[in-house]
mmCIF file with all atom_site columns, C-alpha atoms and ligand atoms in Angstrom:
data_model
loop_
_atom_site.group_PDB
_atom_site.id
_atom_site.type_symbol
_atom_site.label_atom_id
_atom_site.label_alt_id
_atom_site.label_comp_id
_atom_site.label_asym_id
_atom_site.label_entity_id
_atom_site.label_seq_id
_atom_site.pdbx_PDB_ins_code
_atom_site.Cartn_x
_atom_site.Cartn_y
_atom_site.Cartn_z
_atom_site.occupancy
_atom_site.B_iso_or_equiv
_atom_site.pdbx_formal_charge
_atom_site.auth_seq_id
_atom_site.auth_comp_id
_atom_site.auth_asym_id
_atom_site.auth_atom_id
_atom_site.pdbx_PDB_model_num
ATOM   1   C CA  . UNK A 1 1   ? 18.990  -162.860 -25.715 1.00 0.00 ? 252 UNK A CA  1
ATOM   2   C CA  . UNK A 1 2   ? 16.287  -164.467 -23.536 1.00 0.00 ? 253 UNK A CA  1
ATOM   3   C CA  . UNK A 1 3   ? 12.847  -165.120 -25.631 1.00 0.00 ? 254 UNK A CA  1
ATOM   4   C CA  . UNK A 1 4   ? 10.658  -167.398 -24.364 1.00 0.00 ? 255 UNK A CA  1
ATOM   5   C CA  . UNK A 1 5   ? 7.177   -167.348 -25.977 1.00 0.00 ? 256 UNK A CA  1
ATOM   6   C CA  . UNK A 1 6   ? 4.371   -168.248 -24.869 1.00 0.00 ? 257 UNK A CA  1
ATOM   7   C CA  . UNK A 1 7   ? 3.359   -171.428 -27.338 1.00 0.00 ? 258 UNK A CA  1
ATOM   8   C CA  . UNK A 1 8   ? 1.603   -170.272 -30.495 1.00 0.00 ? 259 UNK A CA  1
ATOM   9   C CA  . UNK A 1 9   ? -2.167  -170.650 -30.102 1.00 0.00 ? 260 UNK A CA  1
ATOM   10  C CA  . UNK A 1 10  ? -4.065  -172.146 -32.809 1.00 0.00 ? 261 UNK A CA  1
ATOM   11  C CA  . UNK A 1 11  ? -7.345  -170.501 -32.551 1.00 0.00 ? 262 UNK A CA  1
ATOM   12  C CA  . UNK A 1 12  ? -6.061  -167.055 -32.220 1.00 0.00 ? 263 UNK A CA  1
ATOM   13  C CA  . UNK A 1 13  ? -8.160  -164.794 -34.412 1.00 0.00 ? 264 UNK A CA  1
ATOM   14  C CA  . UNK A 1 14  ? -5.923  -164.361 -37.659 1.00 0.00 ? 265 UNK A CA  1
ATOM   15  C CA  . UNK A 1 15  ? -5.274  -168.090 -37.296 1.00 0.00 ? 266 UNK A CA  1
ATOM   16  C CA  . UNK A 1 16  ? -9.401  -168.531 -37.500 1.00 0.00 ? 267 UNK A CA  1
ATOM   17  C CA  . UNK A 1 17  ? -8.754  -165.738 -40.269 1.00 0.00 ? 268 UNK A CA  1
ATOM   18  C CA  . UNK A 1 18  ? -6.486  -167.879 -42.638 1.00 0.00 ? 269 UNK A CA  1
ATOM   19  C CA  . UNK A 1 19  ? -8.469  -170.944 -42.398 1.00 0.00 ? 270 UNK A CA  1
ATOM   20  C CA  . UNK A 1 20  ? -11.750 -168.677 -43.375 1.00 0.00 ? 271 UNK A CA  1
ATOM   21  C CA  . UNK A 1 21  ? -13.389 -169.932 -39.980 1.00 0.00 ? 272 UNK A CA  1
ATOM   22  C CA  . UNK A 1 22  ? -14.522 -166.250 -39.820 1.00 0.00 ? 273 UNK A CA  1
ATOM   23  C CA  . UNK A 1 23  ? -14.867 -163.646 -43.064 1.00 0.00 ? 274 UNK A CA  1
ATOM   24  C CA  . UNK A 1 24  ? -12.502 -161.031 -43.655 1.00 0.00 ? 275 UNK A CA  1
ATOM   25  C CA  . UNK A 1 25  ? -12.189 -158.566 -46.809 1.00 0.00 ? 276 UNK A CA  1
ATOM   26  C CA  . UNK A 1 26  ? -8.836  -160.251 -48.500 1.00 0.00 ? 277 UNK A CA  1
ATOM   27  C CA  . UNK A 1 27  ? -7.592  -157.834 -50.252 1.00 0.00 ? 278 UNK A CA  1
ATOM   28  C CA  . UNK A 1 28  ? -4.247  -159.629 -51.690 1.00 0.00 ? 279 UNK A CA  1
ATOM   29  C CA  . UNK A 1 29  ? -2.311  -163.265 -51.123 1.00 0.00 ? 280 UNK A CA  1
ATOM   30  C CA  . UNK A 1 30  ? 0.540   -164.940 -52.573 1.00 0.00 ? 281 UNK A CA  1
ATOM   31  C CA  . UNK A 1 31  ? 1.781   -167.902 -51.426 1.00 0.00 ? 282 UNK A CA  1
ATOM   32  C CA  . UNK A 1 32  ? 3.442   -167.089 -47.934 1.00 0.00 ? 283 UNK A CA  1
ATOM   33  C CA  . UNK A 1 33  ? 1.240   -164.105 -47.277 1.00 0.00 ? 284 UNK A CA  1
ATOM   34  C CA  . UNK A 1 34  ? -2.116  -163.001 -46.918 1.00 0.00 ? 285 UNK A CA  1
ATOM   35  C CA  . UNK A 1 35  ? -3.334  -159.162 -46.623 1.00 0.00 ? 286 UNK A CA  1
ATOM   36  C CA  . UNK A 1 36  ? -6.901  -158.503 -45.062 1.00 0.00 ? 287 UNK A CA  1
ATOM   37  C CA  . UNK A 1 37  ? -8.943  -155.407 -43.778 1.00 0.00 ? 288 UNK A CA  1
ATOM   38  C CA  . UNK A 1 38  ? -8.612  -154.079 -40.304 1.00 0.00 ? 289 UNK A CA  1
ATOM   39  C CA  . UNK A 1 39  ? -11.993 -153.956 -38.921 1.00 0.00 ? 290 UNK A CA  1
ATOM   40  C CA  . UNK A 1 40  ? -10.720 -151.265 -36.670 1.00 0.00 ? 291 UNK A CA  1
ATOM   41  C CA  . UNK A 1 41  ? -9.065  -149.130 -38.935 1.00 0.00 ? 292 UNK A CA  1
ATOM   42  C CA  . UNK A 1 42  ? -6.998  -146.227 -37.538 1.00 0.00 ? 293 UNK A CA  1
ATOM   43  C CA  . UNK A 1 43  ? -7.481  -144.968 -40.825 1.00 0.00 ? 294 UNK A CA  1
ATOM   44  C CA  . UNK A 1 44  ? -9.535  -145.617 -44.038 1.00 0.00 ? 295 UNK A CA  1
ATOM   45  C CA  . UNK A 1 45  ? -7.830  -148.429 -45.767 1.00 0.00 ? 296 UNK A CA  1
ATOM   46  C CA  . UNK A 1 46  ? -6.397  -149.983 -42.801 1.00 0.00 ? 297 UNK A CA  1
ATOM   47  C CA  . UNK A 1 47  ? -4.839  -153.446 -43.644 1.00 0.00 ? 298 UNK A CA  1
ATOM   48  C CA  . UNK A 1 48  ? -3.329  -156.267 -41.782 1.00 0.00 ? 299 UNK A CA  1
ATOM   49  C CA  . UNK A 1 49  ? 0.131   -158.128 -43.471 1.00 0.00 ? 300 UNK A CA  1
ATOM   50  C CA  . UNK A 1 50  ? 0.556   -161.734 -41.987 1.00 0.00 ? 301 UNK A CA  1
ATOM   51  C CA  . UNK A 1 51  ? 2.193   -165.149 -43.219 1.00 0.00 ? 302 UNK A CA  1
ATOM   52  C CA  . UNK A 1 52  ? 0.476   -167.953 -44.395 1.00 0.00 ? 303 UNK A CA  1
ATOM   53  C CA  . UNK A 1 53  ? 2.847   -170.218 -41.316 1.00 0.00 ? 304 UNK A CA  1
ATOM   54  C CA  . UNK A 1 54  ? 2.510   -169.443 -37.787 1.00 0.00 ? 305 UNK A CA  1
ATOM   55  C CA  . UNK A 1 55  ? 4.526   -167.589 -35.489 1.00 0.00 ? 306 UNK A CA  1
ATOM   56  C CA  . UNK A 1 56  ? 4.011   -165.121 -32.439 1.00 0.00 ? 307 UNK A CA  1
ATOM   57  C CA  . UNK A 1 57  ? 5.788   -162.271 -33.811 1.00 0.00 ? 308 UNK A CA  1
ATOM   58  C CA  . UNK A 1 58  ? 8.601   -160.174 -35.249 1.00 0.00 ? 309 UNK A CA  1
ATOM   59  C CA  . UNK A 1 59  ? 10.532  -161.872 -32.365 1.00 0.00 ? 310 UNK A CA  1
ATOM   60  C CA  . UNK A 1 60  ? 10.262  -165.879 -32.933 1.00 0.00 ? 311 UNK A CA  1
ATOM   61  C CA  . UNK A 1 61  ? 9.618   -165.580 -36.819 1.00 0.00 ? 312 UNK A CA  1
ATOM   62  C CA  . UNK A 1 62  ? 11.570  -166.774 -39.242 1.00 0.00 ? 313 UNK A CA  1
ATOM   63  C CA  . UNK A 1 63  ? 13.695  -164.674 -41.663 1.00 0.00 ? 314 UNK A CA  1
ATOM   64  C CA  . UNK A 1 64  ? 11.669  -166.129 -44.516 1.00 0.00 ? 315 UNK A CA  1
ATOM   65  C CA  . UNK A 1 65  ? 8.717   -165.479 -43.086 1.00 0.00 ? 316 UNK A CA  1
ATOM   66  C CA  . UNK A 1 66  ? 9.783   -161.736 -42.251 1.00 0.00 ? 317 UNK A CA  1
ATOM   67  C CA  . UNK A 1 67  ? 10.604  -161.628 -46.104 1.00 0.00 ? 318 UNK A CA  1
ATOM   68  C CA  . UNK A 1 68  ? 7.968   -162.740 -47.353 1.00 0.00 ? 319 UNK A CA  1
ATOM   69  C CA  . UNK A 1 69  ? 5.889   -160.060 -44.860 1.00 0.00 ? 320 UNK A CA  1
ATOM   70  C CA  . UNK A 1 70  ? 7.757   -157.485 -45.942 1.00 0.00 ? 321 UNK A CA  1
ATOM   71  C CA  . UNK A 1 71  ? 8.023   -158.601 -49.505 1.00 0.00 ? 322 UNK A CA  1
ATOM   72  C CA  . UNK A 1 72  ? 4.355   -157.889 -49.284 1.00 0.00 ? 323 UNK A CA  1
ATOM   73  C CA  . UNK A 1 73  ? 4.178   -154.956 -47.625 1.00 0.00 ? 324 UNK A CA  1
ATOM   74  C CA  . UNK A 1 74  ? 5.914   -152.923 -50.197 1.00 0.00 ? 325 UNK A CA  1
ATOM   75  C CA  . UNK A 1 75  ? 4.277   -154.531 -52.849 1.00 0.00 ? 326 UNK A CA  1
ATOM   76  C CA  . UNK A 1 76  ? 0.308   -153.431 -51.815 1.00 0.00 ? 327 UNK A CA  1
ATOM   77  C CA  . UNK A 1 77  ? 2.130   -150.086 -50.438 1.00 0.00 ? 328 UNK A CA  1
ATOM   78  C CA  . UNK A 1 78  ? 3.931   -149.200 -53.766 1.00 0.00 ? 329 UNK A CA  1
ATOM   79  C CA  . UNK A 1 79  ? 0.063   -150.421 -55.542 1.00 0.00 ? 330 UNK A CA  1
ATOM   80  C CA  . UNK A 1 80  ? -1.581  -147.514 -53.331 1.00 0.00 ? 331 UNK A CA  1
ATOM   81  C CA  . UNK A 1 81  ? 0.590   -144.376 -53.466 1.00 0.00 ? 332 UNK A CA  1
ATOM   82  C CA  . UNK A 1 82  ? -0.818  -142.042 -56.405 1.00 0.00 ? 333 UNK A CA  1
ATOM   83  C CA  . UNK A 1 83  ? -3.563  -143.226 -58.397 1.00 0.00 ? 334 UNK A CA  1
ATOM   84  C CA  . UNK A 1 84  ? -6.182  -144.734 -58.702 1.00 0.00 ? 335 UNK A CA  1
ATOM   85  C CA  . UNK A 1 85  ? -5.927  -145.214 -55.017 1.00 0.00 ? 336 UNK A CA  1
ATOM   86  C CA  . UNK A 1 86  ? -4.640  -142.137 -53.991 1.00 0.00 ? 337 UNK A CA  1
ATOM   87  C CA  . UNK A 1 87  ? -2.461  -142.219 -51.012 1.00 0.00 ? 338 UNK A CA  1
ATOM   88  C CA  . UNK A 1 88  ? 0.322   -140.202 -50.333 1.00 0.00 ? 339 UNK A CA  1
ATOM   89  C CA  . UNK A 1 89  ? 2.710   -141.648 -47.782 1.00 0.00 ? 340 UNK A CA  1
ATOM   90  C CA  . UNK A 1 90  ? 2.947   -144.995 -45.600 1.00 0.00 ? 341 UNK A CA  1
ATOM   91  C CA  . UNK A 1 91  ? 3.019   -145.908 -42.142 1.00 0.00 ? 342 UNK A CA  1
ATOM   92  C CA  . UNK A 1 92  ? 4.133   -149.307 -40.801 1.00 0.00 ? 343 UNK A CA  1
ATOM   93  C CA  . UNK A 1 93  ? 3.555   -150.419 -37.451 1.00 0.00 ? 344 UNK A CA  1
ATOM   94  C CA  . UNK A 1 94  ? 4.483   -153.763 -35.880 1.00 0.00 ? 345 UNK A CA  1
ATOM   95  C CA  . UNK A 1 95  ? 4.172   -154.724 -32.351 1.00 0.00 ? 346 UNK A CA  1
ATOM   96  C CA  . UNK A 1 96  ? 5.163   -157.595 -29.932 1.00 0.00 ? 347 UNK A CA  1
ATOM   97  C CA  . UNK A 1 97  ? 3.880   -158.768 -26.720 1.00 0.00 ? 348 UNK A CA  1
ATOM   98  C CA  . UNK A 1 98  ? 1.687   -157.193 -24.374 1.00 0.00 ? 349 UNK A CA  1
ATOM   99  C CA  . UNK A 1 99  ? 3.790   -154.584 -23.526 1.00 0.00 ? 350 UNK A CA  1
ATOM   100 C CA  . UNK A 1 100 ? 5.093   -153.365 -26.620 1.00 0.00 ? 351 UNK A CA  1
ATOM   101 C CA  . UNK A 1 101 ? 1.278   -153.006 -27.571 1.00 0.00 ? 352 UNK A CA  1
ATOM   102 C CA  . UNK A 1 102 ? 0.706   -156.690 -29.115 1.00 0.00 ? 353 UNK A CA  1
ATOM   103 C CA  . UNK A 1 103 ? -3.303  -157.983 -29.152 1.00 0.00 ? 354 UNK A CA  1
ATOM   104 C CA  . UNK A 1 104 ? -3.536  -160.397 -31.523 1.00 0.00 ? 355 UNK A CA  1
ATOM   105 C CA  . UNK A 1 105 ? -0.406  -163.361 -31.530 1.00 0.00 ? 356 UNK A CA  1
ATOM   106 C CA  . UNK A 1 106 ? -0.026  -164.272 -34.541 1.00 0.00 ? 357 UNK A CA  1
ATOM   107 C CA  . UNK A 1 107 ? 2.736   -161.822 -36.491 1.00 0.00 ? 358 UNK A CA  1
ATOM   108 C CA  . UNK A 1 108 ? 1.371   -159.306 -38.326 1.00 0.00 ? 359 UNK A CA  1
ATOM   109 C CA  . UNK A 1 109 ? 1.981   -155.718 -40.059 1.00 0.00 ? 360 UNK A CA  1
ATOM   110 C CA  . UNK A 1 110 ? -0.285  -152.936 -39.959 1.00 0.00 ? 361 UNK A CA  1
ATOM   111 C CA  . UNK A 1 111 ? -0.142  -150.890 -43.444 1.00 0.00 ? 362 UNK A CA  1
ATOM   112 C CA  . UNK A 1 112 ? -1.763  -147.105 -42.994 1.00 0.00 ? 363 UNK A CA  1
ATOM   113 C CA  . UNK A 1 113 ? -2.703  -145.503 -46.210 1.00 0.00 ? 364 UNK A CA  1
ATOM   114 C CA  . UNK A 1 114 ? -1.862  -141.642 -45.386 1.00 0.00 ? 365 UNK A CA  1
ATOM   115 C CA  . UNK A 1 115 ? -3.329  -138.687 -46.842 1.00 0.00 ? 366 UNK A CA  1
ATOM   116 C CA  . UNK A 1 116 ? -2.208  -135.176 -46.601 1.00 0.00 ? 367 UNK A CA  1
ATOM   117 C CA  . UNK A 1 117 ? -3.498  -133.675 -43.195 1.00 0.00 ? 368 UNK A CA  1
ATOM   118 C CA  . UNK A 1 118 ? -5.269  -136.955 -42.255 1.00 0.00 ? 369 UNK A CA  1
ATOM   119 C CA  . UNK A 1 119 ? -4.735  -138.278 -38.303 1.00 0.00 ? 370 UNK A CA  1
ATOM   120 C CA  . UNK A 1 120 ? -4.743  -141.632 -37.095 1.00 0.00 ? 371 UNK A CA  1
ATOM   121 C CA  . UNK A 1 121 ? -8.024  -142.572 -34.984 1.00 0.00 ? 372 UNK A CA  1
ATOM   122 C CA  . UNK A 1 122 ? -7.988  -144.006 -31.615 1.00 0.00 ? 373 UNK A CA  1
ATOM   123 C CA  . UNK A 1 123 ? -7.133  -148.003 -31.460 1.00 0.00 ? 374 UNK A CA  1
ATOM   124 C CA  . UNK A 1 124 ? -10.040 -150.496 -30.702 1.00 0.00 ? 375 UNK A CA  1
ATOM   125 C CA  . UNK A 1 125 ? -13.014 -148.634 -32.054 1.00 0.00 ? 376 UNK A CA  1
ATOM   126 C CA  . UNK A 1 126 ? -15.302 -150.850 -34.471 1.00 0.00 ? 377 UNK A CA  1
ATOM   127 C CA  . UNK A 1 127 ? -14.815 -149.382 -37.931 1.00 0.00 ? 378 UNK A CA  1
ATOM   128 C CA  . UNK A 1 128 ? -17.901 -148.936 -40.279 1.00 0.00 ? 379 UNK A CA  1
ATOM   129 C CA  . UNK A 1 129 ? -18.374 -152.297 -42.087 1.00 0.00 ? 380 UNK A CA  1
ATOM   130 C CA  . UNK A 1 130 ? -19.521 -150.672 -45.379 1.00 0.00 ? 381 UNK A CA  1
ATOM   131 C CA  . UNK A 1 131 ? -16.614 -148.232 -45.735 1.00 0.00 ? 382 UNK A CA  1
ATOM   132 C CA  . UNK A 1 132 ? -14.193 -150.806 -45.146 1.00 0.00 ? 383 UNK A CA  1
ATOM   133 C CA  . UNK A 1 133 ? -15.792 -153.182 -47.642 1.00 0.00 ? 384 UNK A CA  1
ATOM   134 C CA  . UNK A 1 134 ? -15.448 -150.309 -49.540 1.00 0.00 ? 385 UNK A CA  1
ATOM   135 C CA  . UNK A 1 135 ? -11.942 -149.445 -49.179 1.00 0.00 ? 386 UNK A CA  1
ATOM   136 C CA  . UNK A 1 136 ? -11.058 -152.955 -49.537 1.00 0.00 ? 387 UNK A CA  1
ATOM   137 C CA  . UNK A 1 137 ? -12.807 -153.202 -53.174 1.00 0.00 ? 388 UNK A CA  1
ATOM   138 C CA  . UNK A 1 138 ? -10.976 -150.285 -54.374 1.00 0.00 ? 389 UNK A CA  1
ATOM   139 C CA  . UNK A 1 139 ? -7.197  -151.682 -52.689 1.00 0.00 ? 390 UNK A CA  1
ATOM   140 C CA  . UNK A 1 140 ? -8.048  -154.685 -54.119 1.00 0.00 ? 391 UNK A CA  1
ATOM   141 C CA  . UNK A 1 141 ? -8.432  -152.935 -57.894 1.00 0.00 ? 392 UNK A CA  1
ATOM   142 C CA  . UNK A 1 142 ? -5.463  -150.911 -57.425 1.00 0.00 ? 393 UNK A CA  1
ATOM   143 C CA  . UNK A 1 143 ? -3.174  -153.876 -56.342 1.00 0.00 ? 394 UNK A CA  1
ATOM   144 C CA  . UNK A 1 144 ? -4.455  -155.739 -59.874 1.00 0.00 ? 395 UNK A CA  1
ATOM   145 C CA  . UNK A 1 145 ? -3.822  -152.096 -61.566 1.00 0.00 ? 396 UNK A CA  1
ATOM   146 C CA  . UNK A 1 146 ? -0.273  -152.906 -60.228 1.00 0.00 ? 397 UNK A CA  1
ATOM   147 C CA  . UNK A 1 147 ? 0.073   -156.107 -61.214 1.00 0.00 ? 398 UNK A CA  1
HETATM 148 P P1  . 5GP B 2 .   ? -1.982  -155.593 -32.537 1.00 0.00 ? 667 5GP B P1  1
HETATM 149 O O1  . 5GP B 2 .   ? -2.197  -154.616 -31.422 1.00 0.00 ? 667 5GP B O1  1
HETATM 150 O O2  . 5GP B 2 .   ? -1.952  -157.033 -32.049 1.00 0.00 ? 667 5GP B O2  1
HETATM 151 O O3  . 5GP B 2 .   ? -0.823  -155.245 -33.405 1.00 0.00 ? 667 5GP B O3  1
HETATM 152 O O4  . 5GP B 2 .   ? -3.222  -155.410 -33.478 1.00 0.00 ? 667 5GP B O4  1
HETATM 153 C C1  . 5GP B 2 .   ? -4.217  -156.339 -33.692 1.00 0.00 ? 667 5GP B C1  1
HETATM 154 C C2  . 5GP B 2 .   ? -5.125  -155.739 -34.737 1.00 0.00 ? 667 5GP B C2  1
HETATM 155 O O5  . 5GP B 2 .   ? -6.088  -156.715 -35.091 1.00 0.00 ? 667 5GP B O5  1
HETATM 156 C C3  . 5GP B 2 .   ? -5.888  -154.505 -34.265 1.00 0.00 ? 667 5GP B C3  1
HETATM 157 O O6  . 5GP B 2 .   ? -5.589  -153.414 -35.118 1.00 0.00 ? 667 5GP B O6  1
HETATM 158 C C4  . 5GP B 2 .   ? -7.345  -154.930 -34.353 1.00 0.00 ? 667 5GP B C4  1
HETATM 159 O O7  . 5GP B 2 .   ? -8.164  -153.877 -34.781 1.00 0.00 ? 667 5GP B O7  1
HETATM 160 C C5  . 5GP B 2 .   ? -7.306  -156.072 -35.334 1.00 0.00 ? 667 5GP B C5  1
HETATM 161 N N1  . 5GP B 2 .   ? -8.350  -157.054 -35.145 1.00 0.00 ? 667 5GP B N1  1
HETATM 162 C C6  . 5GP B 2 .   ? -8.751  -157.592 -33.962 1.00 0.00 ? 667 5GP B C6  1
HETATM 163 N N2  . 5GP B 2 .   ? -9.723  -158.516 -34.169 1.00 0.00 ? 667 5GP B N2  1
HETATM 164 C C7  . 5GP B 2 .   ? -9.921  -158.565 -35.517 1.00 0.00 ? 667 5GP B C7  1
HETATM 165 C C8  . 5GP B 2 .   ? -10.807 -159.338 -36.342 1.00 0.00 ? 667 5GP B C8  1
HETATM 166 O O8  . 5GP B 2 .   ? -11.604 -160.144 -35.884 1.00 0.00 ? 667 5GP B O8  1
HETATM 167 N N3  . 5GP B 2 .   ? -10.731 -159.116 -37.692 1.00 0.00 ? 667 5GP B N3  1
HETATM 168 C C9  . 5GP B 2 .   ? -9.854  -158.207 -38.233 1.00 0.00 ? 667 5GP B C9  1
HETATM 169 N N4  . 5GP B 2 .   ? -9.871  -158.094 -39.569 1.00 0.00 ? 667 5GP B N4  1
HETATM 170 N N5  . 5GP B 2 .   ? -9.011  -157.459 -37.486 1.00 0.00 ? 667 5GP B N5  1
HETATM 171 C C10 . 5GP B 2 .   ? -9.050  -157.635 -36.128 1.00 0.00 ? 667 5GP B C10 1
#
């Protein structure tokens, strides 16, 4: 094993994200996690899984923090299959470094809502702000649905 990270940069984007330097539509936190809109959704409801501590990735993080990611994750997926949200399968992406398609370096887990005979959109095209506001209003009300 050889892993040697480049040093964690405080002013990447999420990092600006958790300390509300810029908005985002927060859609669900506890108190390792936080869960926020992709503003270049692949698909409608698009969301973004990251912990609360920093770390690069899947590769330097701890196994707390992957827990508590993943705790997450299955938490606001379980809250959006069926009603009221409607979704009717998962996908989970996660990448690291550059060449295994990493953009943003702070860890985090894409969660895709999938519908029947939906398709994913192309990466890095600027998603409509109103539909994701929207989408992230009614995530938000079936996470609380949940409970
Ligand atoms: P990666 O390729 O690093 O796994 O994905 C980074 C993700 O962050 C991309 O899906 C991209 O659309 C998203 N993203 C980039 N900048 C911002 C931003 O300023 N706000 C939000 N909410 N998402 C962003």
């Amino acid at each position: 094993m050889d892993y040697s990270p480049e040093p964690y940069d405080t002013d990447n984007i999420f990092a600006k994200i958790l300390r509300e330097e810029i908005p985002s539509f927060r859609v669900f936190e506890d108190a390792d996690t936080l869960v926020f809109m992709d503003i270049m959704p692949r698909v409608d409801g698009h969301m973004l899984v990251i912990p609360k501590t920093p770390c690069r990735n899947m590769l330097d993080a701890s196994a707390d923090q992957l827990a508590a990611c993943l705790k997450t994750v299955q938490k606001v997926s379980l809250a959006l299959l069926g009603a009221p949200y409607g979704a009717d399968g998962i996908t989970l992406q996660q990448f690291n470094e550059p060449e295994g398609g990493q953009e943003v370096y702070h860890l985090h887990f894409h969660i895709l809502p999938r519908r029947e005979g939906d398709s994913l959109r192309p990466p890095r095209q600027q998603g409509d702000m109103e539909v994701i506001k929207a989408e992230s209003e009614r995530i938000r009300a079936a996470i609380e649905a949940a409970g």
